[in-house]
Tab-separated table of C-alpha atoms and ligand atoms in Angstrom:
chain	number	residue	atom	x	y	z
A	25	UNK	CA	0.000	0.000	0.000
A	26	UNK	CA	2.984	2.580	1.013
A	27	UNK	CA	4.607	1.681	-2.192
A	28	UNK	CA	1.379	2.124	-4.530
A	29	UNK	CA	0.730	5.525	-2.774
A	30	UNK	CA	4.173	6.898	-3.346
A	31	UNK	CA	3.782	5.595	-7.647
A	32	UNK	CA	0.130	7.390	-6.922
A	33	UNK	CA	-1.232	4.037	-8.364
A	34	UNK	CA	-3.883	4.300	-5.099
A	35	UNK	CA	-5.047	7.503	-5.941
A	36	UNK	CA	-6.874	7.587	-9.414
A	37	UNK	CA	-8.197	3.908	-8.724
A	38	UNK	CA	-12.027	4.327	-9.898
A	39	UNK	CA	-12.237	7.507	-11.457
A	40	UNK	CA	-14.487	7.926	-14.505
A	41	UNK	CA	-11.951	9.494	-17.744
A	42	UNK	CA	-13.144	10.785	-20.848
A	43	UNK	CA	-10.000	11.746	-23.556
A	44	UNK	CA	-10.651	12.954	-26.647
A	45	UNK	CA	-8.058	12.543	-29.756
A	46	UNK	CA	-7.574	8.646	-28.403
A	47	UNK	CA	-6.595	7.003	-31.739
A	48	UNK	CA	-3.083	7.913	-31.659
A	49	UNK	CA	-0.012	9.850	-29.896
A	50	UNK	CA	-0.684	11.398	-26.745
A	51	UNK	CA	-4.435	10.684	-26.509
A	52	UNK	CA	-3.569	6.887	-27.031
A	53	UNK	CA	-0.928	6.971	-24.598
A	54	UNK	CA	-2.534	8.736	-21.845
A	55	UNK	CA	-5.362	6.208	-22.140
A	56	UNK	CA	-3.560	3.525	-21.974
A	57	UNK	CA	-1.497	4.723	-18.692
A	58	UNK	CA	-4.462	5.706	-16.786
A	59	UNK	CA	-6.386	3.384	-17.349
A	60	UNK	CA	-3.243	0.716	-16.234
A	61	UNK	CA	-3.552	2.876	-13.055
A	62	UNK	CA	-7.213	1.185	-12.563
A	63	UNK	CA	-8.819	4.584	-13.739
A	64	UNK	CA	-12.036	3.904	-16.407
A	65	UNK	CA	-10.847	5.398	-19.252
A	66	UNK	CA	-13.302	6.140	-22.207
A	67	UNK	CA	-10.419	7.044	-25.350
A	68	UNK	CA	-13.106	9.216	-28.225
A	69	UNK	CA	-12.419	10.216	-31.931
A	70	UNK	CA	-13.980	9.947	-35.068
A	71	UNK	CA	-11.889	6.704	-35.936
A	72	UNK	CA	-12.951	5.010	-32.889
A	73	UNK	CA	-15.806	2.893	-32.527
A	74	UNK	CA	-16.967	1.610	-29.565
A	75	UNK	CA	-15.765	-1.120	-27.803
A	76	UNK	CA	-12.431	-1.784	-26.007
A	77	UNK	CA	-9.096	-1.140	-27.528
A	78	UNK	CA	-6.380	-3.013	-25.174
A	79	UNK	CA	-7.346	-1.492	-21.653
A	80	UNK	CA	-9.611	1.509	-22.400
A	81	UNK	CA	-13.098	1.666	-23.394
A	82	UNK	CA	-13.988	3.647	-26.831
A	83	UNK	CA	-16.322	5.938	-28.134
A	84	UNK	CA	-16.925	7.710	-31.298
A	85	UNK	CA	-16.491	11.269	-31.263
A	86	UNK	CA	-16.347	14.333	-33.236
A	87	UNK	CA	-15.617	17.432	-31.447
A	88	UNK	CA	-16.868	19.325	-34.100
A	89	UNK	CA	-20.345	18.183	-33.700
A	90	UNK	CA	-22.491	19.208	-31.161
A	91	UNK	CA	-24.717	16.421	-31.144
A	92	UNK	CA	-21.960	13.885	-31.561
A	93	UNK	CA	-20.216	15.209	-28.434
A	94	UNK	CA	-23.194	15.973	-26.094
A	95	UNK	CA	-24.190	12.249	-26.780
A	96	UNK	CA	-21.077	10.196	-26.053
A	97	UNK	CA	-20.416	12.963	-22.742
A	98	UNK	CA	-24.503	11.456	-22.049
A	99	UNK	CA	-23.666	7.709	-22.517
A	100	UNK	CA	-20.666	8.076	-20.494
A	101	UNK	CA	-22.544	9.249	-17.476
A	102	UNK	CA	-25.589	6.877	-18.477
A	103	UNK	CA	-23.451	4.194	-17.800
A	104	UNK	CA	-20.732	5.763	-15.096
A	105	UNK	CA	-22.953	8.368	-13.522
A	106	UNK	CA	-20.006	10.405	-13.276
A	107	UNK	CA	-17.394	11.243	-15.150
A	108	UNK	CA	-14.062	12.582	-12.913
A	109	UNK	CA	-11.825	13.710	-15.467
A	110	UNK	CA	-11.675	15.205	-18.738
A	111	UNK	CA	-8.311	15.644	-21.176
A	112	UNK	CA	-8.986	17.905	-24.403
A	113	UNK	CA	-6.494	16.337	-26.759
A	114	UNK	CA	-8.497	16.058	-29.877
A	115	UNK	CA	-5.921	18.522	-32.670
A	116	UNK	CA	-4.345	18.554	-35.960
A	117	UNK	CA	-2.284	20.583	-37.058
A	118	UNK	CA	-2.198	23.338	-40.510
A	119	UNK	CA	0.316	24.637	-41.991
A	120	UNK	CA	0.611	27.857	-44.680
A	121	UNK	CA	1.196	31.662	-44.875
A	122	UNK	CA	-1.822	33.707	-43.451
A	123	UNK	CA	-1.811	35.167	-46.969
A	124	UNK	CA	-2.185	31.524	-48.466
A	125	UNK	CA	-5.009	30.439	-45.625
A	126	UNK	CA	-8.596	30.515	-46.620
A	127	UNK	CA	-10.868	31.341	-44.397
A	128	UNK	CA	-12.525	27.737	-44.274
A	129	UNK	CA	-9.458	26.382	-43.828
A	130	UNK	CA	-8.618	28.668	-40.821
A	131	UNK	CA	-12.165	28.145	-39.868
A	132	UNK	CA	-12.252	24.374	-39.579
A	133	UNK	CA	-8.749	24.763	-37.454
A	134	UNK	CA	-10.483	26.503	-35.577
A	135	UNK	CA	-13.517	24.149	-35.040
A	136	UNK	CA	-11.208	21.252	-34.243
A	137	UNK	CA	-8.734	23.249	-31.744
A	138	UNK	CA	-10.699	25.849	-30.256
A	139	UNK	CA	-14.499	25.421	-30.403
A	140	UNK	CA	-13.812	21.426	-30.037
A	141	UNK	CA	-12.671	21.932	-26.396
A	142	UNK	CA	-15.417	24.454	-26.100
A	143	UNK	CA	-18.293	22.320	-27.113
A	144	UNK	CA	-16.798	18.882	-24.426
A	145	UNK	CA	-16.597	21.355	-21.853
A	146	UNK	CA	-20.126	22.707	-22.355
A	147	UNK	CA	-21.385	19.628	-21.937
A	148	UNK	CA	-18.938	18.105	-19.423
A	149	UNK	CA	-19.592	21.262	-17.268
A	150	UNK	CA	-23.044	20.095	-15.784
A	151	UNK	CA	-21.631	16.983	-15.094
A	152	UNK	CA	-19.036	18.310	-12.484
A	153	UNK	CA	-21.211	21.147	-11.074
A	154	UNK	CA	-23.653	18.561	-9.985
A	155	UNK	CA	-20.777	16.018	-8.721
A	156	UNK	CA	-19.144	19.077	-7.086
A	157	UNK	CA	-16.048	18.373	-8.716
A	158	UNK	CA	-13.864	17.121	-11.988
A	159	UNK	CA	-10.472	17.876	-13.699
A	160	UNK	CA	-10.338	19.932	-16.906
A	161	UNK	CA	-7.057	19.278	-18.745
A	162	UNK	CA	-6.579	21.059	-21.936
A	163	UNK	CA	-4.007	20.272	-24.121
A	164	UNK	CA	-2.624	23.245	-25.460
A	165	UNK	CA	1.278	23.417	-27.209
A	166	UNK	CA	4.405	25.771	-26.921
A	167	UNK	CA	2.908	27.128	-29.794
A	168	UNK	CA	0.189	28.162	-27.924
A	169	UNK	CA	2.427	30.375	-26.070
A	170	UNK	CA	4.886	31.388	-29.034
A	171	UNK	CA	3.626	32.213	-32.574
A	172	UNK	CA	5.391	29.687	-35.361
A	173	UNK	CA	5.926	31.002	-38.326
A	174	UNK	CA	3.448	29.089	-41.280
A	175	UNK	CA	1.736	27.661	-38.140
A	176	UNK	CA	-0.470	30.585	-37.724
A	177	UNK	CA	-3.781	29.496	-37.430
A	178	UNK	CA	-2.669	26.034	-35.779
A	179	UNK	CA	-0.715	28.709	-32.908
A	180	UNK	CA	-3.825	31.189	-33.126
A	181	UNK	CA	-6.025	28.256	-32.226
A	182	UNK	CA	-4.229	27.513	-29.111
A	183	UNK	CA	-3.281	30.726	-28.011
A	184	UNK	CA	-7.362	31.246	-28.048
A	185	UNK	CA	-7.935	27.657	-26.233
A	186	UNK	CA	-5.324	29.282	-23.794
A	187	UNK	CA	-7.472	32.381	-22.874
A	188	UNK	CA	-10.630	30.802	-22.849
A	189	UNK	CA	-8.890	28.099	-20.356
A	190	UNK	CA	-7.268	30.941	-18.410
A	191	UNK	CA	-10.923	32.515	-17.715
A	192	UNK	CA	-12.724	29.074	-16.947
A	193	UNK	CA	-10.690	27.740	-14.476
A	194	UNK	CA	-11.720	30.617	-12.049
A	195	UNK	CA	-15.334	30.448	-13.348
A	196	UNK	CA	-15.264	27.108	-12.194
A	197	UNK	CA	-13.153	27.053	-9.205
A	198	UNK	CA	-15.737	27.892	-6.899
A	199	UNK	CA	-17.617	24.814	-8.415
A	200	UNK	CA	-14.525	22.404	-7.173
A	201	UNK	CA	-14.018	22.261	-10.631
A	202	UNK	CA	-10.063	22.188	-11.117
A	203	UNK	CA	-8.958	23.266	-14.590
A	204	UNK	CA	-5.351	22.909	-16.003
A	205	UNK	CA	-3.074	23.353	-19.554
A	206	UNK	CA	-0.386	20.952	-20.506
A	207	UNK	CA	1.685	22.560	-23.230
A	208	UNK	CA	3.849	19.947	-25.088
A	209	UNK	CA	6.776	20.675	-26.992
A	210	UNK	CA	7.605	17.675	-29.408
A	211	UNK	CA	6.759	13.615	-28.709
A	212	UNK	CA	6.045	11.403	-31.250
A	213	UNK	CA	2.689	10.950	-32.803
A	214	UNK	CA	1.038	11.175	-35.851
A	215	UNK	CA	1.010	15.156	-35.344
A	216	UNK	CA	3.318	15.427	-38.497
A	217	UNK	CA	1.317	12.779	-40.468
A	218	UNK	CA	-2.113	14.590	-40.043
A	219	UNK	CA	-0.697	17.769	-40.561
A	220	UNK	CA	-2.717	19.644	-43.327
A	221	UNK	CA	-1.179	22.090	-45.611
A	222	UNK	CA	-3.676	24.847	-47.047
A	223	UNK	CA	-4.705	24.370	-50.960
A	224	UNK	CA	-2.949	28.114	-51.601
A	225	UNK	CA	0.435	27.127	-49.864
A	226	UNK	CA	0.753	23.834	-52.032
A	227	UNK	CA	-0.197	25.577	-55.581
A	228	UNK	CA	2.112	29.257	-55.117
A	229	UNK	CA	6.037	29.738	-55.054
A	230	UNK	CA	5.380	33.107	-53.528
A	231	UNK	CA	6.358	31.560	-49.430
A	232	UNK	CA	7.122	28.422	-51.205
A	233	UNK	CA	11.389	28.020	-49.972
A	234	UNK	CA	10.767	30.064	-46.376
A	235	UNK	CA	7.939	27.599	-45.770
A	236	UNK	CA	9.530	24.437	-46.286
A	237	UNK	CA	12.974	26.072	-44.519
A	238	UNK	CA	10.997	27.074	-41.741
A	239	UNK	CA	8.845	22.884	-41.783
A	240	UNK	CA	11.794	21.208	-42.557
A	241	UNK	CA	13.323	22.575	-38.989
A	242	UNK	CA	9.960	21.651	-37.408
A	243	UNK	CA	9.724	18.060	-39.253
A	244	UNK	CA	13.569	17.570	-37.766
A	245	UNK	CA	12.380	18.134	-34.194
A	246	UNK	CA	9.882	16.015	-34.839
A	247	UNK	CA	11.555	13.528	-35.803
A	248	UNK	CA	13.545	13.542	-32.594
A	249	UNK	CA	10.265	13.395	-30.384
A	250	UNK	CA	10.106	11.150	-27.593
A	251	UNK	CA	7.332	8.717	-26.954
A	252	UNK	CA	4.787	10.889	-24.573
A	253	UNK	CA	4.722	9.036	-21.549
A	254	UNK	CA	5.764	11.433	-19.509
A	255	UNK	CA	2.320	13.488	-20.573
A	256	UNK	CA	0.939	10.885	-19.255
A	257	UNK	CA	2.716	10.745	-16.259
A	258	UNK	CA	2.023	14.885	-15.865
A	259	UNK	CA	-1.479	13.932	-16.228
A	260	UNK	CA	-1.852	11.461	-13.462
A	261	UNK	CA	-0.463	14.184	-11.299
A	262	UNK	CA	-2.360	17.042	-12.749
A	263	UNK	CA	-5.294	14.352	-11.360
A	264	UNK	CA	-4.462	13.530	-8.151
A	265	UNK	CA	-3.005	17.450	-7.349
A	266	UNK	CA	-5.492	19.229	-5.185
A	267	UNK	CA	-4.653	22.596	-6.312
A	268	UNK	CA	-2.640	22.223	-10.074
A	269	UNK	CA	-1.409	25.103	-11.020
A	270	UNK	CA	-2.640	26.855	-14.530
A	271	UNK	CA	0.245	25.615	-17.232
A	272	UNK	CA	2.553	22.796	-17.441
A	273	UNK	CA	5.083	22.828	-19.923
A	274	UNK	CA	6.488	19.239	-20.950
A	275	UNK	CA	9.361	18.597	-23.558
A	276	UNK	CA	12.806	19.151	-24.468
A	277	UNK	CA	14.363	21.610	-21.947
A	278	UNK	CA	15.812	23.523	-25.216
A	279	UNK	CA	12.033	23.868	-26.573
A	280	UNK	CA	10.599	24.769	-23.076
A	281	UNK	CA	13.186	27.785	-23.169
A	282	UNK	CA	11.408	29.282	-25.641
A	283	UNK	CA	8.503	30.799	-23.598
A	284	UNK	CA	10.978	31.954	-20.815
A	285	UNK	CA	13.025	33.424	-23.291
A	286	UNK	CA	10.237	35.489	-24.563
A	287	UNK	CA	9.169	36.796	-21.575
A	288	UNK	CA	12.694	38.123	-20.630
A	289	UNK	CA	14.291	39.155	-23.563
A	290	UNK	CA	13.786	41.894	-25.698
A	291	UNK	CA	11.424	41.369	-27.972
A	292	UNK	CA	13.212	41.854	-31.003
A	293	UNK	CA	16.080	39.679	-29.863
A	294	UNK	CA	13.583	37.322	-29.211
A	295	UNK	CA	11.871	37.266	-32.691
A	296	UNK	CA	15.786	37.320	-34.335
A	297	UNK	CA	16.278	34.253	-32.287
A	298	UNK	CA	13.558	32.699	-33.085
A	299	UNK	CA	13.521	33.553	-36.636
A	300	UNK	CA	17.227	32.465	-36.831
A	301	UNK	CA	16.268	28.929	-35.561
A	302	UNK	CA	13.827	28.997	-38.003
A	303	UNK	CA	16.282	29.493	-40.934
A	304	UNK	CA	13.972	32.660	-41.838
A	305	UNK	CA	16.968	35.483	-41.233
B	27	NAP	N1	2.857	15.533	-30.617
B	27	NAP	C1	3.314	16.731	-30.378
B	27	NAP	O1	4.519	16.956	-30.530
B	27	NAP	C2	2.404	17.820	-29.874
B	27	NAP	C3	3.011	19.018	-29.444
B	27	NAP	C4	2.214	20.030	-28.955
B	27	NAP	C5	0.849	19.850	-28.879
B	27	NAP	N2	0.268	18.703	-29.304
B	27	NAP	C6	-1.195	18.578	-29.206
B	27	NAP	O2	-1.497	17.306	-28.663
B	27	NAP	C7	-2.778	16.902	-29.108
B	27	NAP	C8	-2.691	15.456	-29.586
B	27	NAP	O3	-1.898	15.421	-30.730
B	27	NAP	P1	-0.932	14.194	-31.105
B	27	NAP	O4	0.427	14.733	-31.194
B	27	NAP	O5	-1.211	13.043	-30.244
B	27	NAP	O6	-1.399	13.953	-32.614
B	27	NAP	P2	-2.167	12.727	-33.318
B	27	NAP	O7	-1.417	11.471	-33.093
B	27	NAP	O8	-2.396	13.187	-34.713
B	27	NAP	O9	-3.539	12.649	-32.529
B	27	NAP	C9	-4.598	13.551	-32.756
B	27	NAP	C10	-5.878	12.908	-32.285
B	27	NAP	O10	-6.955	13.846	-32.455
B	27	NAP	C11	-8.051	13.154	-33.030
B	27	NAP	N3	-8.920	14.104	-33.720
B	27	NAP	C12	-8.603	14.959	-34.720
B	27	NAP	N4	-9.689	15.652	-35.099
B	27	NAP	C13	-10.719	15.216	-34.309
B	27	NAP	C14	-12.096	15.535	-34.215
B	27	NAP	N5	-12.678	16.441	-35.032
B	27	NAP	N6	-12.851	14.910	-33.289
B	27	NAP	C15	-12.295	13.988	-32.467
B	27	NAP	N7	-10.997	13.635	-32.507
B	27	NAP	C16	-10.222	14.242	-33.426
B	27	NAP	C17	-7.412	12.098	-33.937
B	27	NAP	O11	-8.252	10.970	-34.144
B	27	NAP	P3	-9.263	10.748	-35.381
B	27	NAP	O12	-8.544	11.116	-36.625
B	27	NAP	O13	-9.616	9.298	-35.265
B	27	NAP	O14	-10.451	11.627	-35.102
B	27	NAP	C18	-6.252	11.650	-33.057
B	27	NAP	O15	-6.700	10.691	-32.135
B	27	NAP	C19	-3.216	17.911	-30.164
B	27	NAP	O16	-4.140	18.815	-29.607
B	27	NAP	C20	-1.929	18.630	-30.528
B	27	NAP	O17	-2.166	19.942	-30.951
B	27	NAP	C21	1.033	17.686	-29.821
């Protein structure tokens, strides 16, 4: 018992999960760890179809659908009556000049990334007020806290999900509701896979050789991303913390510099730093 309190595999025994973005990378992973810790874990996406996969339970889910989310969030607490813990992981990923985004395309980043977490939590929300308590975790990026060049509607999405999480978690608080952000720098998934680039980018020359400078330094740290277990493992404790603070950020130490960099340094030696690791100057 002393042993499986100080792992924290006592603590999260028997509570009711729900993580979107389940059929791969971090989703996937975090399902799989918590619900090894004895957690129920319900792992949703649109490729998912009910059913078990390995030690989780699955749902269908698109988080751009109303309807679809409100009724696997129902089922859940049909058959639960509760549901402890929520992890917004559901993303992809767009890449392209603002010039060479359309709107639709910005649009349906958007509706994935921003009003995807929006629509679980409206309907999650309930839930916990009545229990008197649940965990929020969004998952959020370092680009949610630093703007990446051809990523701009991908870093716009987060730094959005970022506010509105900033401003719920002390709507909620005196609910018991605890609310918290993990931003991730690089881990392996199929993040680069899914990634979408806009119709405009892939036609025109104009960005054409900064853009795939500026990719071809992302797709190298990507490359280099470690399996996300330790999300996982920041989850668990996000879980079982009793007062988690507002942002975790996870990664490579040399990626999680970024964000304290920007907050010390000038902000044009910043940018020129930034730029430079970019290949763009
Ligand atoms: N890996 C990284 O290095 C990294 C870094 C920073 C932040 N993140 C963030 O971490 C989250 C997970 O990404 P990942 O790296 O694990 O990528 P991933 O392997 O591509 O997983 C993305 C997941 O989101 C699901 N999804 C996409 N659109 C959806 C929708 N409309 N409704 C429901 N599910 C949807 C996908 O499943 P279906 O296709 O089956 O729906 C998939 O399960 C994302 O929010 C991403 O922005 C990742």
């Amino acid at each position: 018992m002393a042993q499986e309190q100080k792992t924290g595999r006592a603590s999260g025994g028997g509570k009711v999960v729900l993580i979107t973005g389940a059929s791969s990378g971090i989703g996937r992973t975090c399902c799989e760890y918590l619900a090894g810790l004895g957690m129920t874990v319900y792992g949703a996406s649109r490729s998912l179809s009910g059913g078990d996969a390995g030690n989780f339970k699955t749902l269908r889910m698109d988080v751009t659908d109303d309807a679809s989310v409100r009724d696997g969030i129902k089922n859940i607490q049909e058959l639960q009556g509760r549901i402890d813990v929520v992890m917004n992981c559901a993303g992809y990923g767009i890449a392209g000049a603002v010039e060479e985004t359309s709107p639709e395309e910005a649009m349906a980043q958007f509706d994935t990334n921003f009003f995807g977490v929006h629509r679980v939590c409206r309907a999650v929300l309930p839930i916990m007020r009545q229990q008197k308590g649940g965990v929020i975790i969004n998952v959020s990026s370092l680009a949610g806290l630093l703007a990446v060049p051809f990523q701009s509607f991908y870093s716009a999405s987060k730094f959005a999900m970022e506010g509105m999480t900033e401003a719920l978690r002390m709507e909620v608080r005196p609910f018991g509701i605890r609310v918290a952000l993990i931003e991730p720098g690089d881990f392996k998934s199929e993040f680069p896979a899914n990634r979408v680039n806009t119709m405009d980018s892939v036609k025109s020359n104009i960005y054409r050789e900064l853009l795939e400078r500026c990719v071809g330094v992302m797709r190298e740290e990507e490359k280099n991303g470690k399996a996300p277990l330790p999300v996982a493992r920041l989850v668990e404790r996000i879980i079982n913390d009793p007062s988690p603070r507002l942002r975790y950020t996870i990664g490579p130490f040399e990626e999680r510099l970024g964000p304290k960099l920007k907050s010390v340094l000038p902000y044009r030696v910043y940018e020129y730093l930034f730029m430079k690791h970019y290949k763009l100057v």
